[in-house]
Amino acid sequence: MEANQIISIIEGGETQEVEFKQSFHSAREVSKAICSFANTFGGILLIGISDKKEILGIQSDIDTLQQQISAANQSVLPTPLISVEIHKVKDRTILVVIVQKSSDNSYHTFHGAIYVRVGSTTKRIDGQTHLEFLRNRQILSFDESYETTFSLDEIDIEKVKEYLTIRKQEKYLESHTLQDFLLSNKLASRNAEFKIKNPVILLFAKNTVQNFPQAEVKLVQFSGKEAVTILSHKLVQESLPHAIGQAIAFVEKHLTKNIEVTGSPKRTEHYEYPLNVIREAIVNAIAHRDYFSRDSVQIYIFDDRIEITNPGSLPNALPKEMFGTISVQRNPITYRFLRDMGYVEGLGTGIPRMKNAMRQAGLSDPEFKITESFFRIILHNAKGKKKPIESLKDLSERQKKALEYVRKHKSIKAQTYTELNKVSYATAVNDINEMMTFGYLKKVGAYRGAYYVLEGEE
């Protein structure tokens, strides 16, 4: 790390990925900071810097200080990956401790507690927050959990037969029991007792929502462009395959058909949205949602758009910049069965296919809103086409080039800007800051993980 980079970090102050320590006065506090960085996005601990961003330097023996940092790191279990650098900044010696982010399916503890970064502070997580952390890391998996109160008698054998027919195994149950089916498909286990996993209830139960009320799907058609006047609504309370079918049928029923008159005697009819896009969006919402959440999938139809919202953000294993290019399953067992039944294909091509279908229909790309708790896809019809950026008069040619890059690739990093325009890192940062001032770009994340997207998008 270069001195000018360190100065830039110091000037930016403490953030989710940066913390200052005036000195190594408490091994416990350093351990907590390292633990929190590893559990969040990784980060940098600068020793010899005051909370007021003053470069004070360190007075302790360097070798002793490095040993103390190593001991503090080893107090965190499992031990995070760190590197320690010694730097001279404005004639003062400081230590830079770079902490790597842990893998998405693991976590670190200090004295048995989990610490994370919230803003610029280190916080211990307990109770419900603790559970949510484990769920987000997919350490606690809904698909792998058991519903101990659910029995074989509550399984709808006809739904199992439907699945077996699709798989061309119609005669399976003539020579095997229902227990055999569940065990062979890793839907149950038999140790001291026979236990059934949650996906069985989602896929094959006689009454899915009796056990999991959150599995219901809410469908509403509104008059106009606001969620005020309801024209039609339905609450689907079925197993997932049947819920998908009913949800698609409801939306299709309430879509407008456009009639195209050509020179041929036969007129052409087509829906205001491509039906394959509707289907893909609904299947994704039901298959990839967070079933630990008590909220349901919501499908709202407006005059100018359709909004499909499901609980759960992107899985931690799927960075935002990779969204739409690879397939990552939050519910792998449930997903596997839906794939076997032909609802999903699992190749990571769904989003590109949706975009292509919308473009071929003369419509704008699907719009995605991703928060910490929810995922929403918005499909705009011809009435709701998004306007392009109105004016580029305030931008330089470099900035216009970068803006076109963002529109094509959805985001840009400062380093990418330098390579794209062959300018220095400092120039790239200045240009990007201007673009944010003009209202073209918005910053997402901090320090190393920071990237920039179009204003108004996530």
Short mmCIF file of C-alpha atoms in Angstrom, two decimals:
data_model
loop_
_atom_site.label_atom_id
_atom_site.label_comp_id
_atom_site.label_asym_id
_atom_site.label_seq_id
_atom_site.Cartn_x
_atom_site.Cartn_y
_atom_site.Cartn_z
CA MET A 1 0.00 0.00 0.00
CA GLU A 2 1.38 3.40 -1.01
CA ALA A 3 1.69 6.36 1.37
CA ASN A 4 -0.74 8.47 -0.69
CA GLN A 5 -3.34 5.69 -0.45
CA ILE A 6 -2.93 5.60 3.33
CA ILE A 7 -3.32 9.38 3.56
CA SER A 8 -6.48 9.14 1.45
CA ILE A 9 -7.86 6.46 3.78
CA ILE A 10 -7.06 8.57 6.86
CA GLU A 11 -8.71 11.64 5.35
CA GLY A 12 -11.83 9.56 4.71
CA GLY A 13 -12.16 8.85 8.43
CA GLU A 14 -13.39 5.72 10.16
CA THR A 15 -15.86 3.68 8.13
CA GLN A 16 -17.26 0.17 8.04
CA GLU A 17 -13.90 -0.95 6.64
CA VAL A 18 -11.51 1.41 8.43
CA GLU A 19 -10.70 1.87 12.12
CA PHE A 20 -8.07 4.01 13.85
CA LYS A 21 -6.17 3.16 17.02
CA GLN A 22 -3.96 5.76 18.66
CA SER A 23 -1.87 2.98 20.21
CA PHE A 24 -2.04 -0.68 21.12
CA HIS A 25 -3.58 -0.05 24.52
CA SER A 26 -5.96 -3.03 24.59
CA ALA A 27 -5.42 -6.44 23.01
CA ARG A 28 -9.10 -7.17 23.63
CA GLU A 29 -10.25 -4.19 21.55
CA VAL A 30 -7.89 -5.09 18.72
CA SER A 31 -9.18 -8.69 18.75
CA LYS A 32 -12.76 -7.43 18.54
CA ALA A 33 -11.90 -5.13 15.64
CA ILE A 34 -10.17 -7.93 13.72
CA CYS A 35 -13.08 -10.29 14.40
CA SER A 36 -15.65 -7.72 13.23
CA PHE A 37 -13.76 -6.93 10.02
CA ALA A 38 -13.40 -10.63 9.17
CA ASN A 39 -17.13 -11.20 9.74
CA THR A 40 -18.21 -8.26 7.60
CA PHE A 41 -16.34 -7.05 4.50
CA GLY A 42 -12.75 -7.18 5.69
CA GLY A 43 -11.02 -3.97 6.62
CA ILE A 44 -8.00 -1.98 7.71
CA LEU A 45 -6.86 -1.18 11.23
CA LEU A 46 -4.42 1.73 11.39
CA ILE A 47 -2.38 1.96 14.60
CA GLY A 48 -0.81 5.33 15.32
CA ILE A 49 -3.80 7.39 14.15
CA SER A 50 -6.12 9.27 16.49
CA ASP A 51 -9.92 9.34 16.24
CA LYS A 52 -9.54 12.90 14.93
CA LYS A 53 -7.45 11.61 11.98
CA GLU A 54 -4.19 12.93 13.47
CA ILE A 55 -1.07 11.00 12.40
CA LEU A 56 0.62 10.48 15.79
CA GLY A 57 2.82 7.52 14.97
CA ILE A 58 3.67 4.66 17.32
CA GLN A 59 6.06 4.84 20.24
CA SER A 60 6.28 1.12 21.06
CA ASP A 61 8.95 -1.27 19.84
CA ILE A 62 7.87 -2.47 16.39
CA ASP A 63 8.74 -6.14 16.95
CA THR A 64 6.88 -6.21 20.27
CA LEU A 65 3.87 -4.52 18.70
CA GLN A 66 3.77 -7.03 15.84
CA GLN A 67 3.85 -9.89 18.35
CA GLN A 68 0.98 -8.31 20.27
CA ILE A 69 -1.07 -7.97 17.08
CA SER A 70 -0.37 -11.61 16.20
CA ALA A 71 -1.49 -12.70 19.69
CA ALA A 72 -4.65 -10.59 19.42
CA ASN A 73 -5.41 -12.17 16.06
CA GLN A 74 -4.88 -15.69 17.40
CA SER A 75 -7.45 -14.98 20.12
CA VAL A 76 -10.05 -14.90 17.33
CA LEU A 77 -11.34 -18.33 16.30
CA PRO A 78 -10.82 -19.52 13.66
CA THR A 79 -7.84 -17.23 13.17
CA PRO A 80 -8.53 -14.69 10.39
CA LEU A 81 -6.08 -13.99 7.61
CA ILE A 82 -4.28 -10.71 8.25
CA SER A 83 -1.19 -8.93 7.03
CA VAL A 84 0.75 -6.27 8.93
CA GLU A 85 2.55 -3.47 7.12
CA ILE A 86 4.88 -0.81 8.52
CA HIS A 87 4.67 2.59 6.84
CA LYS A 88 6.25 6.00 7.18
CA VAL A 89 3.60 8.69 6.73
CA LYS A 90 4.56 12.34 7.18
CA ASP A 91 7.70 11.26 9.05
CA ARG A 92 5.66 9.16 11.50
CA THR A 93 5.72 5.37 11.70
CA ILE A 94 2.34 3.68 11.68
CA LEU A 95 1.17 0.06 11.45
CA VAL A 96 -1.46 -1.02 8.95
CA VAL A 97 -3.29 -4.26 9.76
CA ILE A 98 -5.19 -5.55 6.73
CA VAL A 99 -7.91 -8.07 7.65
CA GLN A 100 -9.32 -10.40 5.00
CA LYS A 101 -13.06 -11.11 4.84
CA SER A 102 -14.02 -14.63 5.95
CA SER A 103 -15.58 -17.04 3.49
CA ASP A 104 -19.33 -16.71 3.01
CA ASN A 105 -20.17 -19.94 4.84
CA SER A 106 -17.99 -19.39 7.92
CA TYR A 107 -17.64 -16.90 10.76
CA HIS A 108 -15.24 -15.86 13.52
CA THR A 109 -15.70 -15.45 17.26
CA PHE A 110 -13.82 -13.76 20.08
CA HIS A 111 -14.36 -15.35 23.48
CA GLY A 112 -17.35 -17.18 22.01
CA ALA A 113 -19.09 -14.04 20.72
CA ILE A 114 -19.63 -12.88 17.14
CA TYR A 115 -18.63 -9.29 16.32
CA VAL A 116 -19.48 -7.37 13.13
CA ARG A 117 -18.96 -3.86 11.80
CA VAL A 118 -22.02 -1.61 11.83
CA GLY A 119 -21.09 1.70 10.27
CA SER A 120 -17.82 2.74 11.87
CA THR A 121 -18.36 0.79 15.10
CA THR A 122 -17.70 -2.75 16.27
CA LYS A 123 -20.78 -4.50 17.64
CA ARG A 124 -21.45 -7.82 19.31
CA ILE A 125 -24.51 -9.58 17.90
CA ASP A 126 -26.95 -11.54 20.04
CA GLY A 127 -30.40 -13.08 19.91
CA GLN A 128 -32.38 -12.67 16.69
CA THR A 129 -29.56 -10.75 15.05
CA HIS A 130 -27.27 -13.70 15.76
CA LEU A 131 -29.69 -16.08 14.05
CA GLU A 132 -30.05 -13.79 11.04
CA PHE A 133 -26.27 -13.60 10.72
CA LEU A 134 -26.01 -17.41 10.63
CA ARG A 135 -28.85 -17.61 8.11
CA ASN A 136 -27.26 -15.04 5.84
CA ARG A 137 -24.03 -17.02 5.92
CA GLN A 138 -26.06 -20.12 5.04
CA ILE A 139 -24.61 -21.80 8.12
CA LEU A 140 -28.16 -22.22 9.34
CA SER A 141 -30.03 -23.60 6.32
CA PHE A 142 -33.81 -23.76 5.98
CA ASP A 143 -33.54 -26.61 3.49
CA GLU A 144 -31.38 -28.71 5.81
CA SER A 145 -33.53 -28.07 8.88
CA TYR A 146 -36.07 -30.60 10.14
CA GLU A 147 -39.72 -30.08 11.06
CA THR A 148 -40.06 -32.52 13.94
CA THR A 149 -43.84 -32.13 14.26
CA PHE A 150 -44.48 -33.08 10.62
CA SER A 151 -45.42 -36.71 9.92
CA LEU A 152 -45.62 -38.98 6.87
CA ASP A 153 -49.43 -38.88 7.06
CA GLU A 154 -49.34 -35.17 6.19
CA ILE A 155 -47.67 -35.82 2.82
CA ASP A 156 -49.93 -35.73 -0.23
CA ILE A 157 -49.00 -38.94 -2.02
CA GLU A 158 -50.55 -37.64 -5.26
CA LYS A 159 -48.06 -34.76 -5.32
CA VAL A 160 -45.21 -37.25 -4.91
CA LYS A 161 -46.65 -39.27 -7.80
CA GLU A 162 -46.82 -36.12 -9.94
CA TYR A 163 -43.10 -35.60 -9.36
CA LEU A 164 -42.27 -39.24 -10.10
CA THR A 165 -44.29 -39.10 -13.32
CA ILE A 166 -42.33 -36.06 -14.50
CA ARG A 167 -39.13 -37.98 -13.68
CA LYS A 168 -40.45 -41.00 -15.62
CA GLN A 169 -40.48 -43.13 -12.46
CA GLU A 170 -44.22 -43.83 -12.33
CA LYS A 171 -43.77 -47.32 -10.87
CA TYR A 172 -41.31 -46.33 -8.13
CA LEU A 173 -43.85 -46.58 -5.28
CA GLU A 174 -44.88 -50.07 -6.36
CA SER A 175 -41.57 -51.42 -5.08
CA HIS A 176 -40.51 -48.70 -2.63
CA THR A 177 -42.05 -47.00 0.37
CA LEU A 178 -42.57 -43.29 0.87
CA GLN A 179 -39.76 -43.38 3.42
CA ASP A 180 -37.47 -44.88 0.76
CA PHE A 181 -38.31 -41.98 -1.56
CA LEU A 182 -37.53 -39.37 1.10
CA LEU A 183 -34.30 -41.02 2.25
CA SER A 184 -32.94 -41.66 -1.24
CA ASN A 185 -33.55 -38.01 -2.17
CA LYS A 186 -31.98 -36.69 1.06
CA LEU A 187 -35.32 -35.27 2.16
CA ALA A 188 -35.19 -37.09 5.50
CA SER A 189 -32.80 -38.87 7.86
CA ARG A 190 -33.12 -41.90 10.06
CA ASN A 191 -30.89 -42.10 13.11
CA ALA A 192 -32.58 -42.45 16.48
CA GLU A 193 -35.80 -41.35 14.79
CA PHE A 194 -37.16 -40.63 11.32
CA LYS A 195 -36.97 -36.88 10.63
CA ILE A 196 -38.35 -34.98 7.64
CA LYS A 197 -36.67 -31.90 6.15
CA ASN A 198 -38.47 -28.64 5.43
CA PRO A 199 -38.52 -28.97 1.60
CA VAL A 200 -40.92 -31.91 1.90
CA ILE A 201 -43.50 -29.55 3.40
CA LEU A 202 -42.92 -26.91 0.72
CA LEU A 203 -43.17 -29.41 -2.13
CA PHE A 204 -45.42 -32.29 -1.08
CA ALA A 205 -47.50 -31.42 2.00
CA LYS A 206 -51.28 -31.65 2.02
CA ASN A 207 -51.34 -28.24 3.70
CA THR A 208 -48.09 -26.35 3.20
CA VAL A 209 -49.15 -23.04 4.76
CA GLN A 210 -50.42 -24.72 7.92
CA ASN A 211 -46.78 -25.43 8.75
CA PHE A 212 -45.21 -22.48 6.92
CA PRO A 213 -47.67 -19.54 6.57
CA GLN A 214 -44.93 -17.55 4.85
CA ALA A 215 -45.16 -19.87 1.81
CA GLU A 216 -48.34 -18.16 0.63
CA VAL A 217 -48.25 -15.88 -2.42
CA LYS A 218 -50.18 -12.59 -2.42
CA LEU A 219 -51.41 -11.38 -5.82
CA VAL A 220 -53.08 -7.99 -6.33
CA GLN A 221 -54.16 -6.04 -9.40
CA PHE A 222 -54.43 -2.28 -8.79
CA SER A 223 -56.15 0.43 -10.76
CA GLY A 224 -53.67 2.99 -12.06
CA LYS A 225 -50.05 3.35 -11.02
CA GLU A 226 -50.44 3.48 -7.23
CA ALA A 227 -51.25 0.78 -4.66
CA VAL A 228 -54.60 2.33 -3.69
CA THR A 229 -57.61 0.89 -5.51
CA ILE A 230 -57.73 -2.91 -5.71
CA LEU A 231 -59.38 -4.40 -8.79
CA SER A 232 -58.66 -8.06 -8.08
CA HIS A 233 -56.71 -10.11 -5.57
CA LYS A 234 -55.89 -13.70 -4.67
CA LEU A 235 -54.07 -15.46 -1.85
CA VAL A 236 -52.40 -18.66 -3.05
CA GLN A 237 -51.87 -21.21 -0.28
CA GLU A 238 -50.52 -24.27 -2.05
CA SER A 239 -47.37 -26.35 -2.27
CA LEU A 240 -44.71 -24.58 -4.32
CA PRO A 241 -45.29 -26.24 -7.73
CA HIS A 242 -49.04 -25.56 -7.54
CA ALA A 243 -48.45 -22.03 -6.18
CA ILE A 244 -46.21 -21.23 -9.15
CA GLY A 245 -48.87 -22.40 -11.60
CA GLN A 246 -51.67 -20.45 -9.93
CA ALA A 247 -49.59 -17.27 -9.65
CA ILE A 248 -48.66 -17.37 -13.33
CA ALA A 249 -52.30 -17.99 -14.29
CA PHE A 250 -53.51 -15.02 -12.20
CA VAL A 251 -51.03 -12.61 -13.77
CA GLU A 252 -51.69 -13.87 -17.30
CA LYS A 253 -55.45 -13.47 -16.77
CA HIS A 254 -55.03 -9.79 -15.88
CA LEU A 255 -52.64 -8.81 -18.66
CA THR A 256 -53.74 -6.75 -21.64
CA LYS A 257 -53.65 -8.40 -25.05
CA ASN A 258 -52.50 -6.23 -27.93
CA ILE A 259 -53.82 -7.00 -31.41
CA GLU A 260 -51.53 -6.39 -34.36
CA VAL A 261 -53.22 -6.09 -37.74
CA THR A 262 -50.99 -7.13 -40.64
CA GLY A 263 -51.52 -7.69 -44.33
CA SER A 264 -52.46 -11.32 -43.73
CA PRO A 265 -56.07 -12.35 -43.01
CA LYS A 266 -55.03 -13.63 -39.58
CA ARG A 267 -54.47 -11.02 -36.89
CA THR A 268 -51.63 -11.39 -34.37
CA GLU A 269 -52.23 -11.20 -30.61
CA HIS A 270 -49.52 -10.68 -28.03
CA TYR A 271 -49.44 -9.78 -24.35
CA GLU A 272 -48.14 -6.47 -23.02
CA TYR A 273 -45.27 -8.40 -21.38
CA PRO A 274 -43.44 -11.51 -22.67
CA LEU A 275 -45.03 -14.44 -20.80
CA ASN A 276 -41.70 -16.23 -20.42
CA VAL A 277 -40.38 -13.23 -18.47
CA ILE A 278 -43.40 -13.27 -16.14
CA ARG A 279 -42.92 -16.98 -15.55
CA GLU A 280 -39.19 -16.67 -14.87
CA ALA A 281 -39.68 -13.81 -12.41
CA ILE A 282 -42.39 -15.64 -10.45
CA VAL A 283 -40.44 -18.90 -10.29
CA ASN A 284 -37.31 -17.07 -9.13
CA ALA A 285 -39.21 -15.23 -6.38
CA ILE A 286 -40.68 -18.46 -4.99
CA ALA A 287 -37.59 -20.65 -5.45
CA HIS A 288 -34.96 -18.21 -4.15
CA ARG A 289 -36.83 -16.45 -1.34
CA ASP A 290 -35.75 -16.63 2.31
CA TYR A 291 -38.15 -19.08 3.97
CA PHE A 292 -36.91 -18.15 7.43
CA SER A 293 -38.66 -14.81 6.91
CA ARG A 294 -42.31 -14.65 7.95
CA ASP A 295 -43.17 -12.44 4.97
CA SER A 296 -44.76 -13.75 1.79
CA VAL A 297 -44.01 -13.29 -1.91
CA GLN A 298 -46.01 -10.33 -3.23
CA ILE A 299 -46.98 -9.83 -6.88
CA TYR A 300 -48.52 -6.44 -7.70
CA ILE A 301 -49.94 -5.58 -11.13
CA PHE A 302 -50.20 -1.87 -12.01
CA ASP A 303 -51.24 -0.16 -15.25
CA ASP A 304 -47.62 0.53 -16.19
CA ARG A 305 -45.64 -2.21 -14.44
CA ILE A 306 -45.55 -5.47 -12.50
CA GLU A 307 -43.66 -5.65 -9.19
CA ILE A 308 -42.63 -9.05 -7.82
CA THR A 309 -41.13 -8.90 -4.33
CA ASN A 310 -39.71 -11.73 -2.25
CA PRO A 311 -38.14 -11.82 1.23
CA GLY A 312 -34.38 -12.21 1.24
CA SER A 313 -31.57 -10.29 -0.41
CA LEU A 314 -29.00 -11.92 -2.68
CA PRO A 315 -27.24 -14.90 -1.07
CA ASN A 316 -23.90 -13.83 0.42
CA ALA A 317 -22.12 -16.13 -2.01
CA LEU A 318 -23.42 -13.98 -4.90
CA PRO A 319 -21.83 -10.50 -5.14
CA LYS A 320 -24.04 -7.83 -6.70
CA GLU A 321 -21.65 -7.38 -9.61
CA MET A 322 -22.03 -11.10 -10.45
CA PHE A 323 -25.83 -11.05 -10.28
CA GLY A 324 -27.34 -12.42 -13.47
CA THR A 325 -24.17 -14.21 -14.57
CA ILE A 326 -23.99 -17.23 -12.24
CA SER A 327 -26.53 -19.36 -10.41
CA VAL A 328 -26.38 -19.50 -6.59
CA GLN A 329 -29.14 -21.25 -4.66
CA ARG A 330 -30.33 -20.19 -1.22
CA ASN A 331 -32.54 -23.29 -1.05
CA PRO A 332 -30.56 -25.97 -2.92
CA ILE A 333 -32.81 -28.96 -2.14
CA THR A 334 -36.03 -27.12 -3.00
CA TYR A 335 -34.35 -25.70 -6.08
CA ARG A 336 -33.22 -29.16 -7.22
CA PHE A 337 -36.77 -30.51 -7.14
CA LEU A 338 -38.17 -27.48 -8.97
CA ARG A 339 -35.44 -27.96 -11.57
CA ASP A 340 -36.34 -31.66 -11.91
CA MET A 341 -39.95 -30.61 -12.51
CA GLY A 342 -38.90 -28.18 -15.24
CA TYR A 343 -39.49 -24.88 -13.45
CA VAL A 344 -35.85 -23.76 -13.39
CA GLU A 345 -32.76 -24.67 -15.37
CA GLY A 346 -29.93 -23.73 -12.95
CA LEU A 347 -27.46 -22.44 -15.52
CA GLY A 348 -27.42 -18.78 -14.49
CA THR A 349 -28.91 -17.66 -17.83
CA GLY A 350 -32.36 -16.64 -16.57
CA ILE A 351 -31.65 -12.91 -16.16
CA PRO A 352 -29.96 -12.51 -19.58
CA ARG A 353 -32.87 -14.34 -21.22
CA MET A 354 -35.36 -12.06 -19.46
CA LYS A 355 -33.50 -8.96 -20.67
CA ASN A 356 -33.36 -10.25 -24.23
CA ALA A 357 -37.08 -11.06 -24.24
CA MET A 358 -37.99 -7.59 -22.93
CA ARG A 359 -35.77 -5.91 -25.53
CA GLN A 360 -37.24 -7.99 -28.34
CA ALA A 361 -40.68 -6.84 -27.18
CA GLY A 362 -39.51 -3.22 -27.37
CA LEU A 363 -39.54 -2.81 -23.58
CA SER A 364 -36.91 -1.62 -21.11
CA ASP A 365 -34.76 -4.09 -19.17
CA PRO A 366 -36.15 -5.52 -15.94
CA GLU A 367 -35.39 -3.24 -13.00
CA PHE A 368 -33.96 -4.80 -9.83
CA LYS A 369 -34.22 -3.37 -6.31
CA ILE A 370 -32.07 -5.20 -3.77
CA THR A 371 -32.08 -4.36 -0.06
CA GLU A 372 -30.76 -6.20 2.99
CA SER A 373 -34.11 -7.93 3.48
CA PHE A 374 -35.95 -7.99 0.15
CA PHE A 375 -35.47 -8.53 -3.56
CA ARG A 376 -37.78 -6.89 -6.09
CA ILE A 377 -38.01 -7.13 -9.86
CA ILE A 378 -40.00 -4.48 -11.73
CA LEU A 379 -41.20 -5.11 -15.28
CA HIS A 380 -42.26 -1.99 -17.19
CA ASN A 381 -44.73 -2.20 -20.07
CA ALA A 382 -44.92 0.29 -22.95
CA LYS A 383 -46.60 2.84 -20.64
CA GLY A 384 -43.78 2.63 -18.13
CA LYS A 385 -40.63 2.73 -20.25
CA LYS A 386 -37.77 4.31 -18.32
CA LYS A 387 -36.37 7.49 -19.83
CA PRO A 388 -32.70 7.56 -20.82
CA ILE A 389 -30.34 10.02 -19.19
CA GLU A 390 -31.54 13.39 -20.42
CA SER A 391 -28.36 15.42 -20.74
CA LEU A 392 -24.63 14.86 -20.71
CA LYS A 393 -23.64 18.51 -21.21
CA ASP A 394 -21.84 18.77 -17.85
CA LEU A 395 -19.61 15.75 -18.44
CA SER A 396 -16.18 15.48 -20.03
CA GLU A 397 -15.50 12.92 -22.76
CA ARG A 398 -13.83 10.70 -20.14
CA GLN A 399 -16.90 10.88 -17.93
CA LYS A 400 -19.26 10.19 -20.84
CA LYS A 401 -17.19 7.14 -21.73
CA ALA A 402 -17.39 5.93 -18.13
CA LEU A 403 -21.14 6.57 -18.02
CA GLU A 404 -21.66 4.42 -21.09
CA TYR A 405 -19.58 1.73 -19.38
CA VAL A 406 -21.84 1.85 -16.31
CA ARG A 407 -24.97 1.67 -18.45
CA LYS A 408 -23.60 -1.45 -20.12
CA HIS A 409 -21.96 -3.17 -17.14
CA LYS A 410 -24.21 -1.81 -14.35
CA SER A 411 -21.30 -0.55 -12.20
CA ILE A 412 -17.75 0.75 -12.28
CA LYS A 413 -14.84 0.93 -9.82
CA ALA A 414 -12.28 3.70 -9.61
CA GLN A 415 -9.54 1.34 -10.78
CA THR A 416 -11.63 0.39 -13.82
CA TYR A 417 -12.06 4.11 -14.59
CA THR A 418 -8.27 4.58 -14.59
CA GLU A 419 -7.81 1.69 -17.03
CA LEU A 420 -10.71 2.77 -19.24
CA ASN A 421 -9.47 6.36 -19.62
CA LYS A 422 -5.74 5.85 -19.01
CA VAL A 423 -5.62 8.39 -16.19
CA SER A 424 -4.21 8.38 -12.66
CA TYR A 425 -6.14 7.02 -9.72
CA ALA A 426 -6.49 10.53 -8.24
CA THR A 427 -7.93 11.86 -11.52
CA ALA A 428 -10.37 8.96 -11.64
CA VAL A 429 -11.58 9.71 -8.12
CA ASN A 430 -12.01 13.42 -8.92
CA ASP A 431 -13.95 12.65 -12.12
CA ILE A 432 -16.21 10.20 -10.34
CA ASN A 433 -16.84 12.65 -7.49
CA GLU A 434 -17.94 15.22 -10.08
CA MET A 435 -20.30 12.69 -11.64
CA MET A 436 -21.83 12.08 -8.22
CA THR A 437 -22.17 15.84 -7.68
CA PHE A 438 -23.96 16.15 -11.04
CA GLY A 439 -26.32 13.36 -10.00
CA TYR A 440 -25.23 10.73 -12.51
CA LEU A 441 -23.60 8.20 -10.18
CA LYS A 442 -24.08 6.89 -6.67
CA LYS A 443 -21.46 5.22 -4.48
CA VAL A 444 -22.14 1.77 -3.06
CA GLY A 445 -19.90 0.35 -0.31
CA ALA A 446 -16.69 1.77 1.09
CA TYR A 447 -12.96 1.68 0.48
CA ARG A 448 -11.85 -1.51 -1.34
CA GLY A 449 -15.35 -2.79 -1.91
CA ALA A 450 -16.68 0.54 -3.23
CA TYR A 451 -18.22 0.76 -6.69
CA TYR A 452 -20.49 3.20 -8.47
CA VAL A 453 -23.89 2.72 -10.10
CA LEU A 454 -26.35 4.97 -11.89
CA GLU A 455 -28.20 7.29 -9.52
CA GLY A 456 -31.57 5.78 -8.69
CA GLU A 457 -30.39 2.19 -9.07
CA GLU A 458 -29.02 -0.22 -6.48
#
